[in-house]
Short mmCIF file of C-alpha atoms in Angstrom, two decimals:
data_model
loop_
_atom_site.label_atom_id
_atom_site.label_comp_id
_atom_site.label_asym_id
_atom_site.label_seq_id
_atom_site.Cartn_x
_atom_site.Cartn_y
_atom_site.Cartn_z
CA UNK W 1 10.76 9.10 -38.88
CA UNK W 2 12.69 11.87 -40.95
CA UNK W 3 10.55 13.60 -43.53
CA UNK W 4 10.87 16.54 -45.93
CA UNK W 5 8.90 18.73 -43.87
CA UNK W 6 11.83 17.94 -40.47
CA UNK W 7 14.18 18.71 -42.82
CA UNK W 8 13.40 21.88 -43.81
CA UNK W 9 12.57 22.81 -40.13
CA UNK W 10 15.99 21.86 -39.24
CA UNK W 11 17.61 23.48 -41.75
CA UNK W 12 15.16 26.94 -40.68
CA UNK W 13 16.86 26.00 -37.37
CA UNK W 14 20.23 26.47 -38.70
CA UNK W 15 19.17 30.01 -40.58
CA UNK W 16 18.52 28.74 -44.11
CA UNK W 17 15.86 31.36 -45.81
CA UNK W 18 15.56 29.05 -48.50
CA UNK W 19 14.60 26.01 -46.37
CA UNK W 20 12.04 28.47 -45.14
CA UNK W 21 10.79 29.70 -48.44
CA UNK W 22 9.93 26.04 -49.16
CA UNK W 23 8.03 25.54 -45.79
CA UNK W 24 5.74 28.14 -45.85
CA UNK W 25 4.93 26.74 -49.73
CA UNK W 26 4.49 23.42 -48.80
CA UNK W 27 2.46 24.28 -45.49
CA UNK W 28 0.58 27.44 -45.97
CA UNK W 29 -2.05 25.90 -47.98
CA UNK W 30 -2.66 24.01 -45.58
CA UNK W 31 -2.41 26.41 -42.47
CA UNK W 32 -4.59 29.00 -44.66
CA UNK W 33 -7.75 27.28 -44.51
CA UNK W 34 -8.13 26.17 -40.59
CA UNK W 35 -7.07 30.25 -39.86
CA UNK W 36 -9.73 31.35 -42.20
CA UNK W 37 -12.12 29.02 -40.73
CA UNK W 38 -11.21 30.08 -37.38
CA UNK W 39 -10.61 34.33 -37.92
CA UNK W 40 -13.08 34.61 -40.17
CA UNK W 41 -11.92 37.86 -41.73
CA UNK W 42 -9.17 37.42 -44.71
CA UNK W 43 -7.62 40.38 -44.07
CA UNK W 44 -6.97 39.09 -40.38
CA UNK W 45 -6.08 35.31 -41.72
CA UNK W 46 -3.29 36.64 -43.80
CA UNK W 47 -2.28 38.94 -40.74
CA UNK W 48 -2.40 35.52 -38.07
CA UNK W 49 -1.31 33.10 -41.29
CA UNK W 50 2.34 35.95 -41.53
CA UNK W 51 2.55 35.43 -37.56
CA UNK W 52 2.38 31.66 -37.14
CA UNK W 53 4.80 31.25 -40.06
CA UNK W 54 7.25 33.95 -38.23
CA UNK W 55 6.66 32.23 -35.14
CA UNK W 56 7.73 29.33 -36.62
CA UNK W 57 11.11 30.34 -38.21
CA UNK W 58 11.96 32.01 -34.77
CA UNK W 59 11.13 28.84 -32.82
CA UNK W 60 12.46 25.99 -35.33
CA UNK W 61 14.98 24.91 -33.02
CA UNK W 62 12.33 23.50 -30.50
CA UNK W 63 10.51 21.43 -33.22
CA UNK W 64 11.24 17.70 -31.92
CA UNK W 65 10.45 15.68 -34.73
CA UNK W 66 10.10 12.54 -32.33
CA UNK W 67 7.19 14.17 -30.47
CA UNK W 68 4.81 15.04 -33.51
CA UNK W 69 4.95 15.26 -37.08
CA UNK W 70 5.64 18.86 -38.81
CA UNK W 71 2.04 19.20 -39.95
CA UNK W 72 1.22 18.71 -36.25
CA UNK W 73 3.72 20.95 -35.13
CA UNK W 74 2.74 23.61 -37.47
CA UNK W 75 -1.48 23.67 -37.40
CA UNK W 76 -1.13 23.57 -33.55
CA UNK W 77 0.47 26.75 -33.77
CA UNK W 78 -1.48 28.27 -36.11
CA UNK W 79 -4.44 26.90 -34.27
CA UNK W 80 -3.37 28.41 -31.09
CA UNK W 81 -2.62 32.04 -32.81
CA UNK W 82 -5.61 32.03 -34.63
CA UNK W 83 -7.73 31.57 -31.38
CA UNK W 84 -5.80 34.18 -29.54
CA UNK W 85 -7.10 36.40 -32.31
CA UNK W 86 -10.39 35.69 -32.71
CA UNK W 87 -10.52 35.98 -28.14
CA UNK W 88 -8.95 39.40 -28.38
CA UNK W 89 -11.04 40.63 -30.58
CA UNK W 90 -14.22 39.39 -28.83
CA UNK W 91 -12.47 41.46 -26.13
CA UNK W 92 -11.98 44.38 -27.83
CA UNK W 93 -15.74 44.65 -28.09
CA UNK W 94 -18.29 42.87 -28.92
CA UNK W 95 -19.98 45.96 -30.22
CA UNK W 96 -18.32 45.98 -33.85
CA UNK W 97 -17.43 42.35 -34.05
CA UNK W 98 -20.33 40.28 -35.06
CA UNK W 99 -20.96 37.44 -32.33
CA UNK W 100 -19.58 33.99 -33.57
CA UNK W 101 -22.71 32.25 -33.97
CA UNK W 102 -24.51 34.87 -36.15
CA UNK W 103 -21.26 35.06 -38.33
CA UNK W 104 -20.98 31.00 -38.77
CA UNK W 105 -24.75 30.71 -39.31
CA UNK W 106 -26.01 30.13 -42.73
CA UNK W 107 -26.75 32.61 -45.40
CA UNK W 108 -24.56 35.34 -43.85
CA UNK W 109 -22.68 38.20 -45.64
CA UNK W 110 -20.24 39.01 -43.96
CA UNK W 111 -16.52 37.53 -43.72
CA UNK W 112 -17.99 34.31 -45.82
CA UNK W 113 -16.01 35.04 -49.23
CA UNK W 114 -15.63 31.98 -51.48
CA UNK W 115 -12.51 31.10 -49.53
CA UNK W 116 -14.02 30.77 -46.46
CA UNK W 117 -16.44 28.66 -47.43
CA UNK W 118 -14.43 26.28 -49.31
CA UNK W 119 -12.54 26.20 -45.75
CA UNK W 120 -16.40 24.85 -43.91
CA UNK W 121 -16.55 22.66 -46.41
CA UNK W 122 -13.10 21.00 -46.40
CA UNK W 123 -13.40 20.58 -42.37
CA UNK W 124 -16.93 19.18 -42.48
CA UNK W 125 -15.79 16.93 -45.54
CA UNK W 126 -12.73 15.94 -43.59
CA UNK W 127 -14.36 13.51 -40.79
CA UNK W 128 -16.24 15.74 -37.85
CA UNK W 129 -18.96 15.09 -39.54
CA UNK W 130 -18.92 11.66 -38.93
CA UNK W 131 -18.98 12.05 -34.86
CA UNK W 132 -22.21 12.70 -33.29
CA UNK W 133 -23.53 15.54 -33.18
CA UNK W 134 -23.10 16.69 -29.57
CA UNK W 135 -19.77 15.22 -29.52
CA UNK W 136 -18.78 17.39 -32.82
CA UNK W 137 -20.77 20.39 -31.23
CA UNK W 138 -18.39 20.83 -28.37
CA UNK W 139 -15.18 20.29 -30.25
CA UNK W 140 -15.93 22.75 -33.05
CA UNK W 141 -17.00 25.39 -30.34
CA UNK W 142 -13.37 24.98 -28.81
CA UNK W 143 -11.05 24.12 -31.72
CA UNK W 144 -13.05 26.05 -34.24
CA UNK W 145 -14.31 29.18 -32.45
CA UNK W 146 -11.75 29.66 -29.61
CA UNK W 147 -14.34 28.93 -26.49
CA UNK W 148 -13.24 27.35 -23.57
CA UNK W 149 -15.40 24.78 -21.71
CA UNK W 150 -17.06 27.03 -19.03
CA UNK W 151 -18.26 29.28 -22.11
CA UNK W 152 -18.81 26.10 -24.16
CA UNK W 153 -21.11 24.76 -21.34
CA UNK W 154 -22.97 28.00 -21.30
CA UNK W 155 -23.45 28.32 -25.12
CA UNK W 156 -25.28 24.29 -25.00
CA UNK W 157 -26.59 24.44 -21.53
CA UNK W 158 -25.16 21.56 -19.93
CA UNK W 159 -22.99 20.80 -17.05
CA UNK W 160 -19.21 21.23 -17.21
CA UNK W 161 -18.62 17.40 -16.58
CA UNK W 162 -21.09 16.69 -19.63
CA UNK W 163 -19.09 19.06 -21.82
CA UNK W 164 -15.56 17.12 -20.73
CA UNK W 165 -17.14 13.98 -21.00
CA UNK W 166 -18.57 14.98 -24.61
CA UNK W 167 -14.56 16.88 -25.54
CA UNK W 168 -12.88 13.13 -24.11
CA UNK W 169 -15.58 10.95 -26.37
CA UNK W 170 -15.63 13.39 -29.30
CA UNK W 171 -11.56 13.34 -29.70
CA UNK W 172 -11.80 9.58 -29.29
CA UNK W 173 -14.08 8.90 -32.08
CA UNK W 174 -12.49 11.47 -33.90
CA UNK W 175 -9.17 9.27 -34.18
CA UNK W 176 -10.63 6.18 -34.62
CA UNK W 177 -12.57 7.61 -37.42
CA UNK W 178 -9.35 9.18 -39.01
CA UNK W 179 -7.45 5.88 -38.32
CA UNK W 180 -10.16 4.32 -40.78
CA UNK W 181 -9.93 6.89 -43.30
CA UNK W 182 -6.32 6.26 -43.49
CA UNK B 1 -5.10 11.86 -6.74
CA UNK B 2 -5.49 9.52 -8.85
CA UNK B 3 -5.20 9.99 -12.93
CA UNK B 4 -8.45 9.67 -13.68
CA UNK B 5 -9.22 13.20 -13.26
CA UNK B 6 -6.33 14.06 -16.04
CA UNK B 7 -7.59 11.50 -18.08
CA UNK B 8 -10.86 14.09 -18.34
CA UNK B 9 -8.89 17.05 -18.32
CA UNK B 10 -6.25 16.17 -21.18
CA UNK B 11 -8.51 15.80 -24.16
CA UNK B 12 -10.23 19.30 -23.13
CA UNK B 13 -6.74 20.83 -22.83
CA UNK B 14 -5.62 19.50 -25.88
CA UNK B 15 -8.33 22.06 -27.31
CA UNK B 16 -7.54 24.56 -25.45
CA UNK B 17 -10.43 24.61 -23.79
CA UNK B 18 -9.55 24.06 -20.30
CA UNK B 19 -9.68 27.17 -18.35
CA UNK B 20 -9.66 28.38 -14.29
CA UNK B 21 -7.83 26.33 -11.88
CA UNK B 22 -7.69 23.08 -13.61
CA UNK B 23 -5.81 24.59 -16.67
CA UNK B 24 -3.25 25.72 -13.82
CA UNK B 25 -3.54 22.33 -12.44
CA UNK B 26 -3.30 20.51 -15.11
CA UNK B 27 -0.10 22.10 -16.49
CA UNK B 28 1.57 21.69 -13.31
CA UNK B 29 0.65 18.17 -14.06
CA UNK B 30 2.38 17.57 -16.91
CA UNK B 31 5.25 19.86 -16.05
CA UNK B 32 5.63 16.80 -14.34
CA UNK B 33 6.91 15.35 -17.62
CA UNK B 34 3.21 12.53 -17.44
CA UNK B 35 4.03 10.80 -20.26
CA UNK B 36 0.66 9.47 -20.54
CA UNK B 37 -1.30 12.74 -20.39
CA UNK B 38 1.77 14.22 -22.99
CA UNK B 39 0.52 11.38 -25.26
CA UNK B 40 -2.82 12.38 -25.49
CA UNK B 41 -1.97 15.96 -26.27
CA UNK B 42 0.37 14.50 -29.09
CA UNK B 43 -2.25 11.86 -30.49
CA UNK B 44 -4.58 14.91 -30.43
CA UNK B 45 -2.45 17.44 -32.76
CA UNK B 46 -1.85 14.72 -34.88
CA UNK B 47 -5.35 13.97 -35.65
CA UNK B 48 -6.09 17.48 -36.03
CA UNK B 49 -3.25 17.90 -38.59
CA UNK B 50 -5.28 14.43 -40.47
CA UNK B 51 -7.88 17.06 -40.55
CA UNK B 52 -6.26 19.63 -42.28
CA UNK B 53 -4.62 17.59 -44.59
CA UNK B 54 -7.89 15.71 -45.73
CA UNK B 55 -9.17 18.97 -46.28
CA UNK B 56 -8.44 21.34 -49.52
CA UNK B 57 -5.31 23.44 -49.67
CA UNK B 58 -6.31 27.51 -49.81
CA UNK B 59 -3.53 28.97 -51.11
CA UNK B 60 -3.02 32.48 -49.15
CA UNK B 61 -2.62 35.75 -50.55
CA UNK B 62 0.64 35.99 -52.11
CA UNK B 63 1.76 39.31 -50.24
CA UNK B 64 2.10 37.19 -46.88
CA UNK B 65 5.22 35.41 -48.53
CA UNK B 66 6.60 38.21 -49.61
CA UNK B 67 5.85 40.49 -46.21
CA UNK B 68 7.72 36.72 -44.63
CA UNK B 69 10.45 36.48 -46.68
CA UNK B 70 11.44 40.35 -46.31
CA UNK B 71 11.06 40.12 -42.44
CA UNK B 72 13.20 37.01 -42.42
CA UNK B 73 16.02 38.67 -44.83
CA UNK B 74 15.84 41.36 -42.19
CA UNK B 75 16.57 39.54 -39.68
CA UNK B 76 19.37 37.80 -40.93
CA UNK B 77 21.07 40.90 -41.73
CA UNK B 78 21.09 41.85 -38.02
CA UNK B 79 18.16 44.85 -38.66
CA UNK B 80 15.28 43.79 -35.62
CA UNK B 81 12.05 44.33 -37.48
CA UNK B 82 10.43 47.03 -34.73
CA UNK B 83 6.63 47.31 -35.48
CA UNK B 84 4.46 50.38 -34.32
CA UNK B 85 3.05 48.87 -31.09
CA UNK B 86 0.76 50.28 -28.43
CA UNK B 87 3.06 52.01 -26.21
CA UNK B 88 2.40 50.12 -22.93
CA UNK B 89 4.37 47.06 -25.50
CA UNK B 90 7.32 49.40 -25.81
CA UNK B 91 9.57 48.47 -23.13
CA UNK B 92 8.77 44.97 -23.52
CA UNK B 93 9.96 45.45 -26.89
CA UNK B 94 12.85 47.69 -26.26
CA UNK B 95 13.95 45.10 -23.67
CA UNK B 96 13.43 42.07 -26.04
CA UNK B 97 15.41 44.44 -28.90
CA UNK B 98 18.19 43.96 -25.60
CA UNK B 99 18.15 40.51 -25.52
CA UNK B 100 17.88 40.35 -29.34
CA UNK B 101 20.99 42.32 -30.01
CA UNK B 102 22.83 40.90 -27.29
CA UNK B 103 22.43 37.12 -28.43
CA UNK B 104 23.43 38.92 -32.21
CA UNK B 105 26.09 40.41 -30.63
CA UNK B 106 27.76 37.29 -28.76
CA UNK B 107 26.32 34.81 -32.21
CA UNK B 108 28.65 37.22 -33.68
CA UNK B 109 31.07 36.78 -31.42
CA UNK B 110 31.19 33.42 -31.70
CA UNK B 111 31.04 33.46 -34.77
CA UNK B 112 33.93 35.33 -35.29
CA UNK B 113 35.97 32.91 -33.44
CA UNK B 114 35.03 29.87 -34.81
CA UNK B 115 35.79 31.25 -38.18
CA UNK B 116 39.21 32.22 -37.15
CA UNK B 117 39.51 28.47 -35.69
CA UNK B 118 38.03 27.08 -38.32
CA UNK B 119 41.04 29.27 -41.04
CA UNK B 120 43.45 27.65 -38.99
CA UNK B 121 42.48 24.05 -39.67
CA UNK B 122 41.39 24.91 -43.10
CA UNK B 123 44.71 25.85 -43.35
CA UNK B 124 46.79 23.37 -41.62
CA UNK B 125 44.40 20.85 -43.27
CA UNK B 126 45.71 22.11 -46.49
CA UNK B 127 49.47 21.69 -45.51
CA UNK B 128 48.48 18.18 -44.56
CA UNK B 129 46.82 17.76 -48.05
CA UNK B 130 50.07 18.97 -49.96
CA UNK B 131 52.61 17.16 -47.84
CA UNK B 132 50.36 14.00 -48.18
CA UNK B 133 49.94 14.69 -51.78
CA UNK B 134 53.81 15.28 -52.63
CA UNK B 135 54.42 11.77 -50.65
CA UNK B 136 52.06 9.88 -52.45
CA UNK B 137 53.59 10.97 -55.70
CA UNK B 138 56.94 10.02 -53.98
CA UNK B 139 56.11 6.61 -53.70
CA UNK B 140 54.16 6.48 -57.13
CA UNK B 141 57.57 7.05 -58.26
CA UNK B 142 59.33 4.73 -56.64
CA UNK B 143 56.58 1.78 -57.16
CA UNK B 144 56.57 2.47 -61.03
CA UNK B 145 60.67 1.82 -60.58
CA UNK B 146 60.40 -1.17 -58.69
CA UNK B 147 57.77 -2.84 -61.36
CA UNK B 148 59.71 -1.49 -64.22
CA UNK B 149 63.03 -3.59 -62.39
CA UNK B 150 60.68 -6.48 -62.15
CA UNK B 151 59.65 -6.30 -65.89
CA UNK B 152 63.23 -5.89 -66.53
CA UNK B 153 64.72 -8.92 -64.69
CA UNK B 154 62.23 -11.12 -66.07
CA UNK B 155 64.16 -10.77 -69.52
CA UNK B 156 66.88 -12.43 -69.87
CA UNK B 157 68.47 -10.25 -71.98
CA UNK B 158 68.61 -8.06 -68.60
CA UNK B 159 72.30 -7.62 -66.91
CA UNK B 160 72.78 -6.29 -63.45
CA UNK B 161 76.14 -4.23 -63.51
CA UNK B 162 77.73 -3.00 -60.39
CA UNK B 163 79.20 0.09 -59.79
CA UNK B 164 82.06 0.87 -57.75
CA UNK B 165 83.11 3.87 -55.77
CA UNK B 166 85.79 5.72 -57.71
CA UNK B 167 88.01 9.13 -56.67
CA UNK B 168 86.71 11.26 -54.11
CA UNK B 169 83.80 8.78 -52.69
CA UNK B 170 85.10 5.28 -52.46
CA UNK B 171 82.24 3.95 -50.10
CA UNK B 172 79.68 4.66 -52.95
CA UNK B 173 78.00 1.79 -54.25
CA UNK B 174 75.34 1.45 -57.14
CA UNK B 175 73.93 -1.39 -59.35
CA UNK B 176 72.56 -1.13 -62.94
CA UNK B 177 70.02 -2.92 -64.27
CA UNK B 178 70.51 -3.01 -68.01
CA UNK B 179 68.82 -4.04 -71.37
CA UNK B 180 69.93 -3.24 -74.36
CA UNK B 181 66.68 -2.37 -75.87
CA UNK B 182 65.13 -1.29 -73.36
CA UNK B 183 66.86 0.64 -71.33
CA UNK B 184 67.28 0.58 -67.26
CA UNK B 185 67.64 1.49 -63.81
CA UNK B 186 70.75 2.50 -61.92
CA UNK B 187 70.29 2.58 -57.94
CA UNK B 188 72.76 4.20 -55.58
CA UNK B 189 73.83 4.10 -52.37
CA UNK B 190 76.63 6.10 -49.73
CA UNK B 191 77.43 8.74 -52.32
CA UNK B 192 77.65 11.97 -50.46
CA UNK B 193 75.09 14.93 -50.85
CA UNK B 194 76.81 17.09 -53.91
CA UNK B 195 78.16 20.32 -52.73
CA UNK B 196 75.67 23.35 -53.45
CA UNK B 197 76.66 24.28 -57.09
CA UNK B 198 77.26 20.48 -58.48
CA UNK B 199 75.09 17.62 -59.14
CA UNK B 200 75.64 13.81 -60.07
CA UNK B 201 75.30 13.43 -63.80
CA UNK B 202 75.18 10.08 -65.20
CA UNK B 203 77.09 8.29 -68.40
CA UNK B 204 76.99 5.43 -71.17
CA UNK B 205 80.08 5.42 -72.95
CA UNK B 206 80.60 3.31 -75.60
CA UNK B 207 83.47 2.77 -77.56
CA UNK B 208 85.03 5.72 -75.54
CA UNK B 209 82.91 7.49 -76.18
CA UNK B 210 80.61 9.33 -72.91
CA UNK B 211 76.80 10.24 -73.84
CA UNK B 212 75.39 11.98 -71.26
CA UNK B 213 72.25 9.81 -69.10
CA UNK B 214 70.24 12.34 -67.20
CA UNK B 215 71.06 14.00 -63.33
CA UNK B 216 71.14 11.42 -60.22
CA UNK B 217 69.10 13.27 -57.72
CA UNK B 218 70.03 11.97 -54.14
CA UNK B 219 67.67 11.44 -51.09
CA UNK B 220 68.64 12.35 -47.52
CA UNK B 221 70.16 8.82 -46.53
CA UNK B 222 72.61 9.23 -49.92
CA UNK B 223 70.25 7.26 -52.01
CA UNK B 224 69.32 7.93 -55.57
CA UNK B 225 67.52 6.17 -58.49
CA UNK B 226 67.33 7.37 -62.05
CA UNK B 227 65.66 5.53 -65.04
CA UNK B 228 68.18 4.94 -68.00
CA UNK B 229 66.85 5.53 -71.75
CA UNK B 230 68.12 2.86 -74.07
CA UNK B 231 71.13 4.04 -76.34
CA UNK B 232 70.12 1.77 -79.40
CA UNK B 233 73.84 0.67 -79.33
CA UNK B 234 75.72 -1.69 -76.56
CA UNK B 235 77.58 0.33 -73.66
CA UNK B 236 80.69 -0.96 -72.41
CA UNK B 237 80.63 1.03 -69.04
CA UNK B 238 78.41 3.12 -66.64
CA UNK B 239 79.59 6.14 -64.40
CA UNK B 240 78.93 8.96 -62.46
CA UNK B 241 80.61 11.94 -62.34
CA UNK B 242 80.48 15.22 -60.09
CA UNK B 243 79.15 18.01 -62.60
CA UNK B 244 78.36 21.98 -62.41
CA UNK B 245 74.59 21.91 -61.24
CA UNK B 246 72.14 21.54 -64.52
CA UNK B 247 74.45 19.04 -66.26
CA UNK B 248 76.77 19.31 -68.75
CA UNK B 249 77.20 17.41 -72.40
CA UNK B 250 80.71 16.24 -72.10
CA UNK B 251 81.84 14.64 -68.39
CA UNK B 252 84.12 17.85 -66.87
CA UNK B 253 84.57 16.54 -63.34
CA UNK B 254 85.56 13.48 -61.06
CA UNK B 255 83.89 9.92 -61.33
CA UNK B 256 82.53 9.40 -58.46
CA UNK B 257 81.10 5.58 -59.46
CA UNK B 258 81.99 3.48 -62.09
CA UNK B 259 81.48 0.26 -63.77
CA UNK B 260 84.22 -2.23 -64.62
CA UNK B 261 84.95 -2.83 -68.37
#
């Protein structure tokens, strides 16, 4: 299926700063949100958001627009940058960066400017909220907040095999629910 | 093994959430090229990119385009965008620079010969175009001749007039065809090329009388054709003589073809 979006990547492929110009309007909007979301800080989502789209123009000519479609292509990246972030700064300390669930809870001050929280709202709007609630739990801990399943099985105190079990279901119901919306 | 334990082990990966040995294990899996394990990671982005684009668009800061667009213009002018890193990341990046400069370098290269390749066909393709060009307008020519002939002979107020080889080319052969109104065609044959400071000049006399009829130009083979305006009077013969090359008003040289009175 050839759409604008393969185009343009193609044509990034080829060197075209124009073609590129276009992408990053037509995608960033997009991107913005989930690395907000996911970073937290907007200082450090327009920092990840100016990586993923560099990324991107470097590493056009590996896009295969058989395998996914560009919006695919493009939030798994920024996904993936975004969560290397957010795990390097846990590393850096945990001392001056406030622990994930104390930042995400409600009522908070800090890194939840009106943009942020448009960015909750838009994901929960968007169809998680339509999985049960353990099954939503786990996914949001690992696509949202960058934990991995030992941590994620820590964090809800259950075995590992209940949190794969949960991750498999979750995704499941997640598509079927999206297929519907669609 | 049997898949089972990939079919757990995919969804969690496609969340990069999968961690320890089994992330190792399961990449080595589908390294493997599974297609069916690849298709859940696909499936997976997918509906994660339905998620984003049910959700509102947050348009980002607009420095990040501009920072992007500067870095990329950068680039493309061959300057490698070196940021202050840590300094345990400077050799990486001083050997990436390497490998940067070096693919640059043969690109360039490459570049540089293609281009001269590619001025060489441009060329050559526009000899082609010309040559093409000048024989197409060749035969445009000749076509509007041959209709013109056709409309002619249809009349029949059209005569065909043969011409005869006369003086220094007796071999030459030519036909007119002739209407009085309308003027005509002459067609040669076996007349020999002119030497360098002559040409073929052709002739309607009437009454004696010679009015010059425009140059015969010849082809390779000793071939010529030549359109005829109409005189508004009847001519009694056609010829050809040899003239000094651009023509002259009143026939100077040797006819070379000739019709009978």
């Amino acid at each position: 299926m050839k759409t604008l979006g393969g185009e343009l990547i193609r044509r990034m492929a080829a060197g075209d700063r124009e073609a590129f110009g276009r992408f990053y309007d037509r995608y960033a909007p997009l991107v913005h949100p989930l690395v907000l979301r996911i970073v937290r800080d907007p200082t450090d989502a327009a920092d990840v958001l100016q990586e993923v789209f560099w990324a991107a123009w470097q590493a056009a000519t590996t896009y295969d627009e058989d395998r996914g479609t560009p919006e695919a292509w493009i939030i798994m990246r920024a996904r993936s940058r975004a969560i290397d972030r957010v795990r390097a700064n846990r590393r850096r300390g945990e001392t001056f960066v406030a622990p994930v669930e104390d930042a995400a809870g409600p009522g908070e001050a800090g890194g939840a400017d009106p943009a942020t929280r448009a960015a909750d709202r838009a994901v929960v709007r968007a169809g998680l909220e339509r999985l049960p609630d353990a099954q939503r739990e786990v996914i949001e801990l690992a696509y949202y907040e960058g934990l991995t399943q030992t941590e994620i099985a820590e964090r809800v105190k259950q075995p590992l095999g209940t949190v794969k079990t949960r991750i498999r279901l979750g995704l499941e119901r997640l598509r079927e629910v999206l297929k519907q919306a669609t | 093994m049997s898949h089972e334990r990939f079919d757990d082990l995919a969804p969690v990966y496609a969340l990069g959430a999968l961690d320890g040995d089994e992330a190792v294990e399961f990449e080595r899996h589908l390294a493997g090229g599974c297609e069916r394990c690849q298709a859940v990671l696909d499936d997976a982005h997918e509906a994660f990119a339905t998620l984003a684009r049910s959700g509102e668009r947050v348009a980002p800061p607009p420095h990040v385009r501009e920072a992007l667009m500067e870095r990329v213009g950068a680039a493309s002018r061959q300057r490698l965008p070196i940021e202050r890193r840590r300094s345990w990341l400077r050799w990486a990046g001083a050997t990436a620079a390497c490998v940067v400069a070096a693919s640059a370098l043969t690109a360039a290269y490459v570049a540089a010969r293609y281009e001269a390749r590619l001025g060489v066909m441009a060329r050559e393709t526009a000899r082609l175009r010309e040559g093409l060009l000048a024989h197409e307008h060749a035969l445009e020519q000749q076509l509007a001749a041959t209709r013109a002939v056709v409309d002619l002979l249809r009349d029949p107020a059209t005569r065909v007039v043969a011409l005869r080889g006369a003086g220094p080319s007796p071999q030459a052969t030519g036909r007119v065809v002739w209407h009085p109104s309308a003027g005509g065609e002459v067609f040669v044959a076996n007349l020999p090329a002119p030497p360098a400071d002559r040409t073929y000049e052709l002739w309607t006399i009437a009454g004696g009388a010679p009015k010059p009829a425009g140059l015969l130009a010849l082809d390779a083979t000793g071939r010529g054709t030549a359109r005829l305006e109409p005189t508004g009077g009847p001519v009694d013969v056609f010829a050809v003589t040899l003239e000094p090359a651009g023509g002259t008003s009143a026939p100077t040289g040797p006819i070379v073809l000739a019709s009978a009175k």
